[in-house]
XYZ file of C-alpha atoms in Angstrom:
478
model
C -40.332 -23.197 8.562
C -39.753 -20.069 7.291
C -36.782 -18.903 4.577
C -33.718 -18.415 5.667
C -32.263 -14.604 5.303
C -29.802 -14.124 3.078
C -26.049 -14.090 4.351
C -25.009 -9.783 4.449
C -23.483 -8.229 1.911
C -19.945 -8.235 2.487
C -18.501 -4.480 3.182
C -17.163 -2.472 0.664
C -14.515 0.749 0.485
C -15.043 2.739 -2.849
C -12.143 3.041 -4.500
C -13.042 6.097 -6.329
C -11.905 4.730 -9.814
C -13.806 5.362 -12.806
C -14.997 1.586 -13.813
C -12.843 -0.511 -10.967
C -15.795 0.047 -8.386
C -18.205 -1.306 -11.397
C -16.201 -4.417 -12.328
C -15.698 -5.143 -8.362
C -19.159 -4.807 -7.173
C -18.819 -1.375 -5.439
C -15.182 -1.335 -4.045
C -12.011 -3.216 -2.331
C -13.310 -5.123 1.234
C -13.871 -3.217 3.316
C -11.363 -3.532 6.778
C -9.582 -6.063 4.970
C -6.421 -6.285 2.801
C -5.955 -6.050 -0.556
C -2.955 -7.443 -2.576
C -2.306 -5.550 -5.531
C 0.424 -6.724 -8.024
C 2.194 -6.223 -11.457
C 5.430 -5.890 -12.845
C 7.545 -2.135 -12.920
C 5.143 0.304 -14.524
C 2.262 -1.442 -14.286
C 0.504 1.325 -12.299
C 0.340 -0.505 -8.911
C 1.396 2.391 -6.511
C -1.095 4.584 -8.588
C -3.915 2.432 -7.941
C -3.198 2.443 -4.101
C -2.408 5.729 -3.718
C -5.404 7.381 -5.607
C -7.752 4.625 -3.563
C -6.055 5.978 -0.668
C -6.446 9.379 -1.875
C -10.163 9.468 -3.372
C -11.124 8.054 0.232
C -10.116 10.654 2.049
C -11.752 13.324 -0.253
C -14.758 11.878 -1.178
C -15.597 9.579 0.976
C -14.560 10.750 4.578
C -11.910 7.590 5.080
C -8.185 9.394 6.367
C -5.598 7.403 4.878
C -1.689 6.136 5.459
C 0.545 5.664 3.169
C 3.651 4.136 4.026
C 5.972 3.894 1.477
C 9.245 2.029 1.669
C 10.849 2.751 -1.286
C 9.654 6.228 -2.964
C 10.567 9.747 -0.956
C 7.383 11.761 0.338
C 8.702 15.139 -1.892
C 8.334 12.777 -4.891
C 5.284 10.842 -3.812
C 3.692 14.523 -3.268
C 5.133 16.181 -7.143
C 3.574 13.025 -8.597
C 0.594 13.502 -6.974
C 0.166 17.044 -7.943
C 0.646 16.252 -11.338
C -2.685 14.333 -11.025
C -4.804 17.566 -9.377
C -4.329 16.106 -5.780
C -2.717 18.775 -3.344
C -0.893 16.160 -0.360
C 0.144 19.189 1.512
C -3.208 20.239 1.957
C -4.751 17.131 2.720
C -1.539 16.733 5.239
C -2.604 19.649 7.354
C -6.121 18.803 6.999
C -5.031 15.484 8.886
C -6.529 13.624 5.981
C -3.608 12.359 4.857
C -0.287 11.227 6.167
C 2.944 10.190 4.447
C 5.445 8.005 6.079
C 8.673 6.743 4.293
C 10.395 3.656 5.933
C 13.927 3.735 4.808
C 15.552 -0.258 4.329
C 19.091 -0.624 2.942
C 19.953 -3.960 3.260
C 23.987 -3.221 3.472
C 23.229 -0.660 6.382
C 21.386 -3.534 8.535
C 23.688 -5.312 10.883
C 21.636 -8.423 12.669
C 21.642 -9.062 16.667
C 18.821 -11.219 17.550
C 15.517 -11.930 16.371
C 14.305 -9.737 13.959
C 10.480 -8.916 13.856
C 8.352 -6.105 12.685
C 7.331 -4.596 16.170
C 9.288 -0.856 14.914
C 6.746 -0.851 12.259
C 3.488 -1.888 14.086
C 4.753 0.731 16.496
C 5.208 3.682 13.744
C 2.206 2.558 11.702
C -0.150 2.305 14.349
C 1.095 6.065 15.783
C 0.113 7.167 12.358
C -3.021 5.601 12.389
C -4.343 6.733 15.679
C -3.112 10.489 15.042
C -5.405 11.087 12.019
C -8.033 8.171 12.526
C -7.069 6.501 9.447
C -9.363 3.917 7.976
C -7.238 3.110 4.625
C -3.686 2.069 4.538
C -1.239 1.863 1.649
C 2.062 -0.332 2.092
C 3.790 0.421 -1.115
C 6.000 -1.739 -1.770
C 6.059 -5.100 0.025
C 9.373 -6.537 -1.236
C 11.198 -3.853 0.060
C 10.547 -5.489 4.146
C 12.687 -8.525 2.411
C 15.332 -6.748 1.339
C 16.657 -6.345 5.273
C 16.311 -10.212 5.824
C 17.685 -13.198 4.149
C 15.643 -15.596 6.289
C 12.699 -14.790 4.398
C 10.725 -17.914 7.035
C 10.925 -15.407 9.518
C 9.746 -12.487 7.993
C 7.261 -14.545 6.318
C 6.029 -15.308 9.858
C 6.095 -11.419 11.066
C 3.967 -10.391 7.487
C 1.060 -12.448 9.023
C 1.311 -11.010 11.720
C 0.824 -7.767 10.221
C -2.041 -8.156 7.959
C -3.537 -9.553 11.092
C -2.525 -6.766 12.422
C -4.367 -4.669 10.174
C -7.837 -6.957 9.712
C -7.735 -6.682 13.521
C -7.853 -3.167 13.483
C -10.520 -2.669 10.796
C -7.815 -1.260 8.137
C -8.628 -1.631 4.525
C -5.377 -1.881 3.360
C -4.159 -2.136 -0.575
C -0.425 -3.822 -0.661
C 1.322 -3.155 -3.423
C 3.825 -6.097 -4.675
C 6.064 -7.186 -8.055
C 5.071 -9.734 -10.372
C 6.738 -12.854 -9.903
C 7.993 -15.271 -12.735
C 5.805 -18.059 -11.817
C 3.735 -16.938 -8.771
C 1.706 -13.784 -8.642
C 4.101 -11.928 -6.532
C 7.907 -12.099 -6.268
C 7.491 -14.117 -2.902
C 4.231 -16.025 -2.888
C 2.519 -13.290 -0.629
C -0.869 -13.929 -2.120
C -1.275 -16.919 0.212
C -1.462 -14.210 3.014
C -3.495 -11.148 1.377
C -6.034 -13.787 -0.668
C -9.481 -11.683 0.538
C -8.892 -9.666 -2.656
C -5.884 -10.163 -5.460
C -5.798 -7.269 -8.542
C -3.019 -7.800 -11.015
C -1.952 -5.628 -13.009
C -0.328 -6.019 -16.885
C 1.556 -3.472 -18.819
C 1.956 -4.932 -22.371
C 3.297 -3.591 -25.758
C 1.605 -4.993 -29.092
C 2.317 -3.567 -33.092
C 4.676 -0.974 -30.917
C 1.322 0.439 -29.119
C 1.441 -0.130 -25.261
C -1.953 -0.873 -23.354
C -2.317 -1.869 -19.172
C -4.684 -4.225 -18.286
C -6.716 -5.182 -14.895
C -7.918 -8.254 -13.743
C -9.061 -9.255 -10.637
C -7.703 -12.524 -10.162
C -9.841 -13.643 -6.683
C -12.144 -11.836 -4.466
C -13.403 -13.657 -1.176
C -17.259 -13.704 -0.995
C -17.829 -11.517 -3.739
C -18.932 -11.731 -7.259
C -16.773 -10.057 -9.557
C -15.893 -9.315 -13.187
C -13.289 -12.141 -14.240
C -12.191 -10.955 -17.821
C -8.866 -8.499 -18.598
C -9.772 -4.427 -18.807
C -7.708 -2.057 -20.122
C -7.002 0.786 -17.885
C -5.347 3.986 -18.350
C -3.782 6.687 -16.602
C -4.620 10.068 -17.771
C -4.467 13.578 -16.141
C -7.346 12.539 -13.818
C -5.905 9.212 -12.700
C -6.907 5.810 -13.955
C -9.872 4.713 -15.211
C -10.935 0.977 -15.935
C -13.282 0.213 -19.071
C -15.135 -2.539 -18.492
C -16.972 -4.405 -21.025
C -19.017 -7.337 -19.678
C -20.263 -5.752 -16.491
C -22.363 -2.748 -18.776
C -26.112 -3.643 -18.787
C -28.208 -2.806 -21.848
C -30.651 -0.369 -20.052
C -29.534 2.764 -22.107
C -33.249 4.869 -22.499
C -34.605 5.112 -26.041
C -36.249 7.993 -27.068
C -39.031 8.478 -29.376
C -38.004 11.934 -30.708
C -35.931 12.037 -34.209
C -33.250 14.533 -34.992
C -32.308 15.937 -38.720
C -29.328 13.742 -40.428
C -29.098 17.482 -42.254
C -29.925 15.731 -45.609
C -33.760 16.114 -46.218
C -34.233 13.507 -49.127
C -32.300 11.404 -46.320
C -34.768 12.198 -43.752
C -37.636 11.528 -45.851
C -36.140 7.828 -46.288
C -36.301 7.420 -42.863
C -39.759 8.765 -42.192
C -38.290 11.966 -40.572
C -34.799 11.361 -39.568
C -33.320 8.929 -37.038
C -33.838 8.873 -33.297
C -31.616 10.983 -30.565
C -29.657 8.672 -29.164
C -29.330 6.272 -31.720
C -25.694 4.596 -33.720
C -25.415 5.736 -37.594
C -23.557 4.015 -39.820
C -21.766 5.312 -43.085
C -19.846 3.209 -44.567
C -18.489 3.013 -48.416
C -15.721 3.317 -50.558
C -13.249 5.894 -50.561
C -14.949 9.291 -52.577
C -18.259 8.174 -52.273
C -19.261 11.444 -49.726
C -19.083 9.889 -45.988
C -17.293 12.524 -44.852
C -19.598 14.923 -46.219
C -22.828 13.189 -44.569
C -21.060 13.323 -41.453
C -20.049 17.443 -41.840
C -24.063 17.707 -42.667
C -24.989 15.782 -39.824
C -22.906 18.178 -37.553
C -23.778 20.935 -39.285
C -27.722 19.946 -38.352
C -26.897 20.252 -34.915
C -25.353 23.316 -34.958
C -28.567 24.671 -36.699
C -31.083 23.438 -34.216
C -28.925 25.368 -31.409
C -27.000 22.405 -30.121
C -23.656 21.349 -29.923
C -22.024 18.483 -31.877
C -18.092 17.248 -31.801
C -16.135 15.865 -34.666
C -13.241 13.238 -33.858
C -11.547 13.255 -37.676
C -8.948 10.583 -38.283
C -8.179 11.592 -41.761
C -8.240 15.581 -42.039
C -6.944 18.372 -39.762
C -9.832 20.651 -38.414
C -8.932 23.616 -40.996
C -8.576 20.822 -44.114
C -12.402 19.523 -43.077
C -13.886 23.263 -42.792
C -12.195 24.070 -46.127
C -13.458 20.917 -47.965
C -17.296 21.167 -46.746
C -17.671 24.956 -47.940
C -17.003 23.475 -51.546
C -20.920 21.876 -51.142
C -22.749 24.708 -48.852
C -21.296 22.809 -45.496
C -20.359 25.509 -43.340
C -18.180 24.309 -40.351
C -16.483 27.655 -39.360
C -19.707 30.058 -38.229
C -20.360 27.190 -35.532
C -16.801 26.497 -34.822
C -17.107 30.599 -33.488
C -19.816 30.423 -32.168
C -18.661 27.469 -29.755
C -21.301 25.088 -31.034
C -18.865 22.999 -33.019
C -15.471 21.506 -31.969
C -13.502 18.963 -33.910
C -10.567 16.916 -32.604
C -8.418 15.949 -35.494
C -5.611 13.239 -34.281
C -3.671 10.303 -36.549
C -4.735 6.836 -35.149
C -1.371 5.874 -34.516
C -0.683 9.033 -32.202
C -2.039 6.387 -29.380
C -3.703 3.152 -28.636
C -7.591 2.321 -28.881
C -7.723 3.181 -25.050
C -6.190 6.330 -25.022
C -8.522 7.248 -28.114
C -11.644 6.103 -26.291
C -10.160 7.886 -23.466
C -9.797 11.075 -25.346
C -13.117 11.050 -26.802
C -15.068 10.627 -23.026
C -13.125 13.085 -21.631
C -13.720 15.380 -25.112
C -17.584 14.562 -24.460
C -17.633 15.470 -20.801
C -16.113 18.635 -21.270
C -18.342 19.738 -24.326
C -21.273 17.589 -23.747
C -22.647 17.738 -27.124
C -25.786 16.314 -28.406
C -24.535 15.198 -31.655
C -20.825 13.116 -32.164
C -19.262 12.396 -35.357
C -16.346 9.598 -36.128
C -14.413 9.905 -38.985
C -13.573 7.131 -40.264
C -13.772 4.356 -37.725
C -11.874 2.409 -40.097
C -8.617 4.097 -39.378
C -8.705 2.801 -35.966
C -7.838 -0.716 -36.843
C -11.640 -2.399 -37.960
C -9.013 -5.011 -38.936
C -8.139 -6.166 -35.271
C -11.798 -7.235 -34.501
C -10.539 -8.583 -31.267
C -9.427 -5.359 -29.979
C -11.694 -2.658 -31.572
C -15.064 -4.462 -31.064
C -14.772 -4.597 -27.280
C -13.570 -0.717 -27.523
C -16.481 0.377 -29.722
C -19.321 -1.453 -27.607
C -17.770 0.713 -24.661
C -17.737 3.702 -26.763
C -21.451 3.089 -28.247
C -22.546 2.241 -24.963
C -21.306 5.009 -23.347
C -22.820 7.498 -26.291
C -26.086 5.626 -25.779
C -26.204 6.309 -21.941
C -25.633 10.052 -22.391
C -28.064 10.340 -25.054
C -25.830 11.543 -27.495
C -26.675 11.057 -31.207
C -23.740 9.628 -33.388
C -22.712 8.938 -36.637
C -19.534 6.587 -37.679
C -18.619 6.212 -41.120
C -16.268 3.147 -42.253
C -13.986 3.359 -45.084
C -14.545 -0.596 -47.455
C -12.659 -2.068 -50.021
C -13.406 -1.568 -53.798
C -15.208 -4.864 -53.271
C -19.155 -5.320 -54.748
C -21.524 -3.766 -52.650
C -22.558 -7.782 -51.311
C -19.256 -8.148 -50.132
C -18.716 -4.763 -48.769
C -22.076 -5.712 -46.382
C -20.564 -8.804 -45.097
C -17.256 -7.632 -44.391
C -18.675 -4.764 -42.298
C -21.389 -7.279 -40.224
C -19.587 -7.414 -37.233
C -19.661 -3.362 -36.862
C -23.207 -3.081 -38.556
C -24.709 -5.434 -35.847
C -23.922 -2.654 -33.003
C -26.177 0.315 -34.903
C -29.044 0.943 -35.034
C -28.775 2.309 -38.543
C -26.502 1.349 -41.581
C -26.224 2.938 -44.768
C -24.643 1.499 -47.571
C -22.659 4.130 -50.375
C -21.238 2.717 -53.415
C -19.550 4.033 -56.549
C -20.275 2.314 -59.987
C -19.341 3.420 -63.276
C -21.695 4.020 -66.419
C -20.765 4.868 -69.752
C -17.967 7.349 -69.187
C -18.644 8.744 -65.604
C -18.914 7.474 -62.209
C -22.176 7.779 -60.038
C -22.339 7.431 -56.748
C -25.336 5.507 -55.136
C -26.820 5.236 -51.340
C -29.087 2.068 -49.992
C -30.141 2.338 -46.673
C -29.193 -1.035 -45.538
C -31.486 -1.212 -41.943
C -32.708 1.376 -39.396
C -33.954 -0.258 -36.093
C -37.635 0.601 -35.074
C -38.993 2.879 -38.012
C -40.480 1.995 -41.214
C -37.971 3.115 -43.977
C -37.341 3.211 -47.762
C -35.503 0.460 -49.436
C -34.831 2.219 -52.676
C -31.530 2.754 -54.066
C -30.774 6.599 -54.522
C -28.196 8.386 -56.777
C -26.210 10.577 -54.531
C -25.178 13.870 -56.153
C -22.674 16.289 -54.316
C -22.650 19.837 -55.546
C -22.282 23.667 -54.026
C -25.599 23.792 -52.850
C -24.990 20.584 -51.003
C -26.130 16.921 -50.767
C -29.125 15.838 -52.981
C -30.160 12.305 -53.783
C -32.522 11.426 -56.342
C -34.717 8.373 -57.485
C -32.325 5.785 -59.644
C -34.157 5.916 -63.290
C -32.104 3.091 -64.540
C -33.078 1.088 -62.070
C -36.836 1.670 -61.889
C -36.471 2.953 -58.387
C -38.596 5.678 -57.029
């Protein structure tokens, strides 16, 4: 007997939203209804509208947006802020917008209530542009016109059946209920795919989360995923769906410190992630500046994210140890993005980094210091760091992170950094010890994957000539 053929894959319609197509395995179910539910301000309308617009502009699928709450001029203005010209799309016949006004006080009940008028109106709009996608926003507004919810639910079943029979990829938005996904339990009717959005505030920082509650006939990501609303629309930041399939170049690049390059056998691998951790004043930012300056000296672009100093402060301070960050910036090879960590949430910082990297296309990125983003909250920061490292590795970008540690012993510092360091290819520890009447900086190379490297502790010196490493004579290091 022959082997049975595998069942055909469920047809899907790509949303065009960064990250969402990844965790849904290709988009929302084509020709079926999808429910998008959440509380006020969660982003339901935007997610549905952006899916509709990207379908029309990127995938050649005209769409209808039927609003029961927001007037068309307001929708046009809102979408224009994200770069979509709805007036032009309507003139081209790629988008049709319709507003259905429902006011309970203006409705007089005579005879049996039904949605036949809505079917006719929607059907005409679909036929007029050959629509493939439809958005109904928000479905609760229909309940405002009729106290008999049993009749309206029956009509809604008929509406969703009508959408399916016409092969329309439909997104229906709904308000979140107290004990159910939606206020009126609509998930039992729109059950092919259910997406729940949540807007929460923790430690005075607001974050948004997205979860695929169910997706009939398709594998999908099951976790909560942070999503952001930025200048280009929605971006979903998956983590568990990312695969370890990034390339592993063998080319070496200089760290900007010759002696450190020698300890590493010629520098770090291009595309590697390097962590420099240490207490305050041990020279972490100096190594970051040298790393960026070395890339610029090679004619490459470098991008620095600074969370402690302004760009002008960093340029002035690095000049004192012979590192010029002004000239590369003037030539367009160096950009310094300085911001307070408390300015926005972790996800917003990640989105800002994505945008800056996409705009500049650097070969080297420095993040100084990573610890200011809140490494004490490992549950929140570690997923963000994994996403960031994975993104930079996929782009082939060599990255240096600095991390501030406590004044504990080197052994205790190593233990405290294990969670972060496990994600890094190279880990360098800087320490500060007191001998006699002076303090002395030291550098230890704790690990460097894929290459032979020195295990000797070196004395670190900063002067107007730059960063120097010397053997620790007192401990017999060579």
